[in-house]
PDB file of C-alpha atoms in Angstrom:
ATOM      1  CA  MET A  52     -24.066   4.865 -26.485  1.00 42.00           C
ATOM      2  CA  HIS A  53     -21.586   3.187 -24.173  1.00 42.00           C
ATOM      3  CA  ARG A  54     -20.292   0.065 -25.927  1.00 43.00           C
ATOM      4  CA  ARG A  55     -16.664   1.262 -25.772  1.00 42.00           C
ATOM      5  CA  ARG A  56     -16.846   1.652 -22.009  1.00 41.00           C
ATOM      6  CA  ARG A  57     -18.467  -1.760 -21.621  1.00 42.00           C
ATOM      7  CA  THR A  58     -15.622  -3.251 -23.644  1.00 37.00           C
ATOM      8  CA  SER A  59     -13.050  -1.593 -21.396  1.00 43.00           C
ATOM      9  CA  LEU A  60     -14.842  -2.834 -18.310  1.00 43.00           C
ATOM     10  CA  ALA A  61     -14.774  -6.319 -19.808  1.00 40.00           C
ATOM     11  CA  VAL A  62     -10.988  -6.609 -20.151  1.00 36.00           C
ATOM     12  CA  SER A  63     -10.389  -8.206 -16.767  1.00 42.00           C
ATOM     13  CA  ALA A  64     -13.641 -10.139 -17.104  1.00 40.00           C
ATOM     14  CA  ALA A  65     -12.179 -11.847 -20.167  1.00 36.00           C
ATOM     15  CA  LEU A  66      -9.231 -12.936 -18.053  1.00 35.00           C
ATOM     16  CA  LEU A  67     -11.602 -14.244 -15.375  1.00 36.00           C
ATOM     17  CA  ALA A  68     -13.689 -16.397 -17.705  1.00 33.00           C
ATOM     18  CA  ALA A  69     -14.728 -19.957 -16.868  1.00 28.00           C
ATOM     19  CA  ALA A  70     -11.777 -22.365 -16.555  1.00 28.00           C
ATOM     20  CA  PRO A  71     -11.020 -25.883 -15.247  1.00 27.00           C
ATOM     21  CA  LEU A  72     -10.832 -26.261 -11.480  1.00 26.00           C
ATOM     22  CA  LEU A  73      -7.347 -26.785 -10.050  1.00 25.00           C
ATOM     23  CA  THR A  74      -6.237 -27.916  -6.596  1.00 26.00           C
ATOM     24  CA  ALA A  75      -5.942 -25.411  -3.772  1.00 30.00           C
ATOM     25  CA  CYS A  76      -2.689 -23.578  -3.209  1.00 34.00           C
ATOM     26  CA  GLY A  77      -1.334 -24.744   0.097  1.00 37.00           C
ATOM     27  CA  GLY A  78      -3.155 -26.298   3.024  1.00 41.00           C
ATOM     28  CA  GLU A  79      -2.375 -23.862   5.817  1.00 45.00           C
ATOM     29  CA  THR A  80      -5.342 -22.399   7.626  1.00 52.00           C
ATOM     30  CA  HIS A  81      -5.632 -18.701   8.363  1.00 68.00           C
ATOM     31  CA  PRO A  82      -8.381 -18.013  10.905  1.00 75.00           C
ATOM     32  CA  GLY A  83     -10.337 -14.889  10.015  1.00 88.00           C
ATOM     33  CA  ALA A  84      -8.819 -14.621   6.550  1.00 95.00           C
ATOM     34  CA  ALA A  85     -10.704 -15.221   3.323  1.00 96.00           C
ATOM     35  CA  ALA A  86      -7.371 -15.459   1.506  1.00 97.00           C
ATOM     36  CA  VAL A  87      -3.680 -14.693   1.871  1.00 97.00           C
ATOM     37  CA  VAL A  88      -1.925 -13.094  -1.092  1.00 97.00           C
ATOM     38  CA  GLY A  89       1.832 -12.624  -0.983  1.00 95.00           C
ATOM     39  CA  GLY A  90       1.733 -12.962   2.796  1.00 94.00           C
ATOM     40  CA  GLN A  91      -0.955 -10.258   3.105  1.00 95.00           C
ATOM     41  CA  ARG A  92      -4.348 -11.239   4.491  1.00 96.00           C
ATOM     42  CA  ILE A  93      -7.698 -10.440   2.953  1.00 97.00           C
ATOM     43  CA  GLU A  94      -9.878 -10.412   6.039  1.00 97.00           C
ATOM     44  CA  THR A  95     -13.230 -12.167   5.926  1.00 97.00           C
ATOM     45  CA  SER A  96     -14.746  -9.054   7.477  1.00 97.00           C
ATOM     46  CA  ALA A  97     -13.520  -6.936   4.537  1.00 97.00           C
ATOM     47  CA  LEU A  98     -15.033  -9.393   2.074  1.00 97.00           C
ATOM     48  CA  GLN A  99     -18.319  -9.450   3.961  1.00 97.00           C
ATOM     49  CA  ALA A 100     -18.437  -5.642   3.918  1.00 98.00           C
ATOM     50  CA  GLU A 101     -18.126  -5.604   0.111  1.00 97.00           C
ATOM     51  CA  VAL A 102     -20.888  -8.185  -0.222  1.00 97.00           C
ATOM     52  CA  ARG A 103     -23.118  -6.306   2.218  1.00 98.00           C
ATOM     53  CA  ASP A 104     -22.726  -3.041   0.285  1.00 98.00           C
ATOM     54  CA  VAL A 105     -23.814  -4.730  -2.937  1.00 97.00           C
ATOM     55  CA  ARG A 106     -26.751  -6.503  -1.330  1.00 98.00           C
ATOM     56  CA  ASP A 107     -27.943  -3.243   0.238  1.00 98.00           C
ATOM     57  CA  ALA A 108     -27.782  -1.533  -3.155  1.00 97.00           C
ATOM     58  CA  GLN A 109     -29.564  -4.434  -4.847  1.00 97.00           C
ATOM     59  CA  ARG A 110     -32.370  -4.455  -2.283  1.00 97.00           C
ATOM     60  CA  ALA A 111     -32.968  -0.763  -2.949  1.00 97.00           C
ATOM     61  CA  ALA A 112     -33.255  -1.328  -6.715  1.00 96.00           C
ATOM     62  CA  PRO A 113     -36.624  -1.795  -8.475  1.00 94.00           C
ATOM     63  CA  ASP A 114     -35.575  -5.244  -9.746  1.00 94.00           C
ATOM     64  CA  ALA A 115     -34.113  -6.337  -6.408  1.00 96.00           C
ATOM     65  CA  ASP A 116     -35.253  -9.961  -6.493  1.00 96.00           C
ATOM     66  CA  GLN A 117     -33.802 -10.575  -9.958  1.00 95.00           C
ATOM     67  CA  LEU A 118     -30.503  -8.877  -9.159  1.00 95.00           C
ATOM     68  CA  ILE A 119     -30.027 -10.971  -6.042  1.00 96.00           C
ATOM     69  CA  LYS A 120     -31.048 -14.154  -7.825  1.00 94.00           C
ATOM     70  CA  ASN A 121     -28.511 -13.522 -10.607  1.00 92.00           C
ATOM     71  CA  THR A 122     -25.632 -13.038  -8.144  1.00 93.00           C
ATOM     72  CA  GLY A 123     -25.992 -16.103  -5.960  1.00 90.00           C
ATOM     73  CA  GLN A 124     -22.238 -16.576  -5.483  1.00 91.00           C
ATOM     74  CA  LEU A 125     -21.478 -12.972  -4.714  1.00 95.00           C
ATOM     75  CA  SER A 126     -18.975 -13.741  -1.942  1.00 95.00           C
ATOM     76  CA  GLN A 127     -16.829 -15.831  -4.289  1.00 94.00           C
ATOM     77  CA  ALA A 128     -17.069 -13.222  -7.029  1.00 94.00           C
ATOM     78  CA  LYS A 129     -16.045 -10.382  -4.703  1.00 96.00           C
ATOM     79  CA  LEU A 130     -13.135 -12.360  -3.264  1.00 96.00           C
ATOM     80  CA  ASN A 131     -12.135 -13.216  -6.812  1.00 95.00           C
ATOM     81  CA  GLY A 132     -11.900  -9.501  -7.588  1.00 95.00           C
ATOM     82  CA  MET A 133     -10.062  -8.668  -4.366  1.00 96.00           C
ATOM     83  CA  ILE A 134      -7.386 -11.281  -5.064  1.00 97.00           C
ATOM     84  CA  PHE A 135      -7.150 -10.292  -8.721  1.00 96.00           C
ATOM     85  CA  ASP A 136      -6.583  -6.664  -7.732  1.00 97.00           C
ATOM     86  CA  ARG A 137      -3.559  -7.656  -5.675  1.00 97.00           C
ATOM     87  CA  VAL A 138      -2.123  -9.775  -8.451  1.00 97.00           C
ATOM     88  CA  LEU A 139      -2.677  -6.969 -10.948  1.00 97.00           C
ATOM     89  CA  GLN A 140      -1.096  -4.412  -8.629  1.00 97.00           C
ATOM     90  CA  ARG A 141       2.050  -6.516  -8.228  1.00 98.00           C
ATOM     91  CA  SER A 142       2.333  -7.004 -11.999  1.00 98.00           C
ATOM     92  CA  ALA A 143       1.851  -3.264 -12.486  1.00 98.00           C
ATOM     93  CA  ASP A 144       4.489  -2.484  -9.862  1.00 98.00           C
ATOM     94  CA  ASP A 145       6.937  -4.822 -11.565  1.00 97.00           C
ATOM     95  CA  ALA A 146       6.248  -3.104 -14.898  1.00 97.00           C
ATOM     96  CA  GLY A 147       6.544   0.387 -13.399  1.00 98.00           C
ATOM     97  CA  VAL A 148       2.901   1.184 -14.175  1.00 97.00           C
ATOM     98  CA  THR A 149       0.836   3.541 -12.022  1.00 97.00           C
ATOM     99  CA  VAL A 150      -2.642   5.084 -12.128  1.00 97.00           C
ATOM    100  CA  SER A 151      -3.417   8.566 -10.850  1.00 97.00           C
ATOM    101  CA  ARG A 152      -6.589   9.758  -9.166  1.00 97.00           C
ATOM    102  CA  LYS A 153      -7.051  12.158 -12.079  1.00 97.00           C
ATOM    103  CA  GLU A 154      -7.053   9.267 -14.559  1.00 97.00           C
ATOM    104  CA  ILE A 155      -9.714   7.450 -12.555  1.00 96.00           C
ATOM    105  CA  GLN A 156     -11.921  10.531 -12.354  1.00 96.00           C
ATOM    106  CA  SER A 157     -11.489  11.284 -16.056  1.00 96.00           C
ATOM    107  CA  THR A 158     -12.318   7.727 -17.072  1.00 95.00           C
ATOM    108  CA  ARG A 159     -15.361   7.641 -14.810  1.00 95.00           C
ATOM    109  CA  LYS A 160     -16.629  10.969 -16.133  1.00 96.00           C
ATOM    110  CA  GLN A 161     -16.293   9.766 -19.722  1.00 95.00           C
ATOM    111  CA  ALA A 162     -17.960   6.425 -18.983  1.00 94.00           C
ATOM    112  CA  ALA A 163     -20.830   8.108 -17.158  1.00 95.00           C
ATOM    113  CA  ALA A 164     -21.380  10.506 -20.065  1.00 96.00           C
ATOM    114  CA  GLN A 165     -21.484   7.586 -22.507  1.00 94.00           C
ATOM    115  CA  SER A 166     -24.018   5.837 -20.261  1.00 93.00           C
ATOM    116  CA  GLY A 167     -26.397   8.790 -20.082  1.00 95.00           C
ATOM    117  CA  GLY A 168     -25.218  10.187 -16.761  1.00 96.00           C
ATOM    118  CA  GLU A 169     -23.768   9.165 -13.422  1.00 96.00           C
ATOM    119  CA  LYS A 170     -27.033   7.669 -12.167  1.00 95.00           C
ATOM    120  CA  GLN A 171     -27.484   5.502 -15.255  1.00 96.00           C
ATOM    121  CA  PHE A 172     -23.839   4.453 -15.132  1.00 96.00           C
ATOM    122  CA  ALA A 173     -24.127   3.369 -11.497  1.00 96.00           C
ATOM    123  CA  GLU A 174     -27.336   1.469 -12.240  1.00 96.00           C
ATOM    124  CA  MET A 175     -25.698  -0.345 -15.158  1.00 95.00           C
ATOM    125  CA  LEU A 176     -22.713  -1.396 -13.044  1.00 95.00           C
ATOM    126  CA  LEU A 177     -24.958  -2.624 -10.245  1.00 96.00           C
ATOM    127  CA  GLN A 178     -27.001  -4.670 -12.711  1.00 94.00           C
ATOM    128  CA  GLN A 179     -24.185  -5.991 -14.896  1.00 92.00           C
ATOM    129  CA  GLY A 180     -21.186  -5.919 -12.586  1.00 93.00           C
ATOM    130  CA  ALA A 181     -22.615  -6.269  -9.060  1.00 95.00           C
ATOM    131  CA  LEU A 182     -20.882  -3.048  -8.040  1.00 96.00           C
ATOM    132  CA  ALA A 183     -22.147  -0.797  -5.272  1.00 97.00           C
ATOM    133  CA  GLU A 184     -21.662   2.964  -5.582  1.00 96.00           C
ATOM    134  CA  GLY A 185     -18.600   2.963  -3.338  1.00 96.00           C
ATOM    135  CA  GLN A 186     -16.924   0.225  -5.399  1.00 96.00           C
ATOM    136  CA  ILE A 187     -17.052   1.940  -8.779  1.00 96.00           C
ATOM    137  CA  ASP A 188     -13.799   3.881  -8.515  1.00 96.00           C
ATOM    138  CA  SER A 189     -11.911   0.733  -7.524  1.00 95.00           C
ATOM    139  CA  ALA A 190     -13.344  -1.117 -10.512  1.00 95.00           C
ATOM    140  CA  ILE A 191     -12.409   1.728 -12.855  1.00 96.00           C
ATOM    141  CA  ARG A 192      -8.914   1.818 -11.378  1.00 96.00           C
ATOM    142  CA  ARG A 193      -8.610  -1.913 -12.085  1.00 95.00           C
ATOM    143  CA  GLU A 194      -9.532  -1.445 -15.731  1.00 93.00           C
ATOM    144  CA  VAL A 195      -7.281   1.571 -16.266  1.00 95.00           C
ATOM    145  CA  LEU A 196      -4.390  -0.226 -14.583  1.00 96.00           C
ATOM    146  CA  LEU A 197      -4.985  -3.360 -16.637  1.00 95.00           C
ATOM    147  CA  ASN A 198      -5.066  -1.380 -19.871  1.00 94.00           C
ATOM    148  CA  LYS A 199      -1.843   0.426 -18.944  1.00 96.00           C
ATOM    149  CA  LEU A 200      -0.163  -2.853 -18.004  1.00 97.00           C
ATOM    150  CA  ALA A 201      -1.162  -4.258 -21.391  1.00 96.00           C
ATOM    151  CA  GLN A 202       0.378  -1.215 -23.081  1.00 96.00           C
ATOM    152  CA  ALA A 203       3.575  -1.660 -21.082  1.00 97.00           C
ATOM    153  CA  LEU A 204       3.711  -5.292 -22.207  1.00 97.00           C
ATOM    154  CA  GLY A 205       3.086  -4.321 -25.832  1.00 96.00           C
ATOM    155  CA  ALA A 206      -0.164  -6.298 -25.849  1.00 95.00           C
ATOM    156  CA  ASN A 207      -3.272  -5.429 -27.865  1.00 92.00           C
ATOM    157  CA  THR A 208      -6.109  -6.671 -25.675  1.00 87.00           C
ATOM    158  CA  SER A 209      -8.595  -6.537 -28.554  1.00 88.00           C
ATOM    159  CA  THR A 210      -6.937  -9.709 -29.890  1.00 92.00           C
ATOM    160  CA  PRO A 211      -6.715 -13.196 -28.338  1.00 92.00           C
ATOM    161  CA  GLU A 212      -2.936 -13.026 -28.693  1.00 94.00           C
ATOM    162  CA  GLY A 213      -2.750  -9.792 -26.766  1.00 93.00           C
ATOM    163  CA  GLN A 214      -5.014 -11.108 -24.022  1.00 93.00           C
ATOM    164  CA  GLN A 215      -2.777 -14.160 -23.695  1.00 94.00           C
ATOM    165  CA  ILE A 216       0.274 -11.943 -23.214  1.00 96.00           C
ATOM    166  CA  VAL A 217      -1.393 -10.150 -20.322  1.00 96.00           C
ATOM    167  CA  LEU A 218      -2.736 -13.397 -18.882  1.00 96.00           C
ATOM    168  CA  ALA A 219       0.741 -14.971 -18.990  1.00 96.00           C
ATOM    169  CA  ASP A 220       2.195 -12.033 -17.084  1.00 97.00           C
ATOM    170  CA  LEU A 221      -0.548 -12.172 -14.439  1.00 97.00           C
ATOM    171  CA  THR A 222      -0.121 -15.946 -14.173  1.00 97.00           C
ATOM    172  CA  ARG A 223       3.580 -15.555 -13.410  1.00 97.00           C
ATOM    173  CA  THR A 224       2.758 -12.997 -10.746  1.00 98.00           C
ATOM    174  CA  SER A 225      -0.019 -15.142  -9.301  1.00 97.00           C
ATOM    175  CA  LYS A 226       2.313 -18.121  -8.914  1.00 96.00           C
ATOM    176  CA  LYS A 227       5.014 -15.925  -7.402  1.00 96.00           C
ATOM    177  CA  LEU A 228       2.619 -14.581  -4.758  1.00 97.00           C
ATOM    178  CA  GLY A 229       1.623 -18.026  -3.497  1.00 93.00           C
ATOM    179  CA  ILE A 230      -2.102 -17.424  -3.057  1.00 96.00           C
ATOM    180  CA  ASP A 231      -3.899 -19.393  -0.353  1.00 95.00           C
ATOM    181  CA  VAL A 232      -7.715 -19.271  -0.282  1.00 95.00           C
ATOM    182  CA  ASN A 233     -10.053 -20.329   2.502  1.00 94.00           C
ATOM    183  CA  PRO A 234     -11.610 -23.542   1.064  1.00 92.00           C
ATOM    184  CA  ARG A 235     -15.145 -22.283   1.754  1.00 91.00           C
ATOM    185  CA  TYR A 236     -14.682 -19.806  -1.122  1.00 92.00           C
ATOM    186  CA  GLY A 237     -13.124 -22.186  -3.636  1.00 92.00           C
ATOM    187  CA  ARG A 238      -9.666 -22.799  -5.069  1.00 93.00           C
ATOM    188  CA  TRP A 239      -7.350 -20.327  -6.770  1.00 95.00           C
ATOM    189  CA  ASP A 240      -6.353 -21.111 -10.360  1.00 94.00           C
ATOM    190  CA  SER A 241      -3.067 -19.344 -11.081  1.00 94.00           C
ATOM    191  CA  LYS A 242      -3.142 -20.344 -14.743  1.00 92.00           C
ATOM    192  CA  GLN A 243      -6.406 -18.484 -15.305  1.00 91.00           C
ATOM    193  CA  VAL A 244      -5.917 -15.951 -12.472  1.00 94.00           C
ATOM    194  CA  ARG A 245      -9.297 -16.622 -10.933  1.00 93.00           C
ATOM    195  CA  LEU A 246     -11.139 -18.546  -8.253  1.00 91.00           C
ATOM    196  CA  GLY A 247     -11.943 -21.922  -9.763  1.00 80.00           C
ATOM    197  CA  GLU A 248     -15.440 -21.992  -8.275  1.00 57.00           C
ATOM    198  CA  ALA A 249     -16.370 -18.340  -8.729  1.00 49.00           C
ATOM    199  CA  LYS A 250     -19.410 -18.279 -11.007  1.00 48.00           C
ATOM    200  CA  THR A 251     -20.210 -14.773 -12.216  1.00 46.00           C
ATOM    201  CA  PRO A 252     -22.967 -14.803 -14.857  1.00 43.00           C
ATOM    202  CA  TRP A 253     -23.204 -10.996 -14.843  1.00 39.00           C
ATOM    203  CA  ILE A 254     -19.505 -10.782 -15.794  1.00 39.00           C
ATOM    204  CA  LYS A 255     -20.116 -13.123 -18.727  1.00 38.00           C
ATOM    205  CA  GLN A 256     -22.878 -10.770 -19.839  1.00 33.00           C
ATOM    206  CA  ILE A 257     -20.462  -7.837 -19.918  1.00 31.00           C
ATOM    207  CA  THR A 258     -17.784  -9.901 -21.662  1.00 31.00           C
ATOM    208  CA  GLN A 259     -20.168 -10.600 -24.534  1.00 35.00           C
ATOM    209  CA  GLN A 260     -20.640  -6.898 -25.233  1.00 35.00           C
ATOM    210  CA  ALA A 261     -18.872  -5.578 -28.364  1.00 32.00           C
ATOM    211  CA  PRO A 262     -15.936  -8.054 -28.388  1.00 32.00           C
ATOM    212  CA  GLU A 263     -14.511  -6.576 -31.608  1.00 34.00           C
ATOM    213  CA  GLU A 264     -13.954  -3.061 -30.308  1.00 35.00           C
ATOM    214  CA  GLN A 265     -10.669  -1.633 -29.082  1.00 37.00           C
ATOM    215  CA  PRO A 266     -10.701  -1.106 -25.276  1.00 38.00           C
ATOM    216  CA  THR A 267     -10.536   2.464 -24.088  1.00 38.00           C
ATOM    217  CA  GLY A 268      -7.148   3.229 -22.552  1.00 39.00           C
ATOM    218  CA  ALA A 269      -6.241   5.703 -19.867  1.00 36.00           C
TER     219      ALA A 269
END
């Protein structure tokens, strides 16, 4: 049984839920960059590498056609996560929150055990989260860091009120960073801390899992 782990993996997904589309942040062009966050570039080549890793993993899966069909806007979804990670990291830095390699390994080991093993865990994340094998640790780090940030803010993320506290903090950070996205990938919504045009049906599927349970902390 792995509902608790799914709930933990859904914390950031809840913050990245569907929201109204806002105007783009800034009009400056950045050749070769998918986005610029706090003056730091996210190279298009780095984004394409993440997408390629997922597509390769999906093509090797038994249900390849369905997986690919369900993740039609994978580039936007991956860029969404890459930007969100930078916003989260800045909020965590401001709150004095850190995550150790040991915490990531421990959380992954527990999640894999609850999923029936490492292989089953990886398959679940590919199917429900569009994560390739090499992206799992980064995703786990994101969730552990988000949970620890929530704790630092005194927010209970199992409640709407607690989620709003975390969202408000990330929104402040997002606005402070001045995020500029290449228009081909959509527009950044600082109020919802997400790409306005990033459609991620597989994330919605995770978000719907066990919404009443308390997320697993670090």
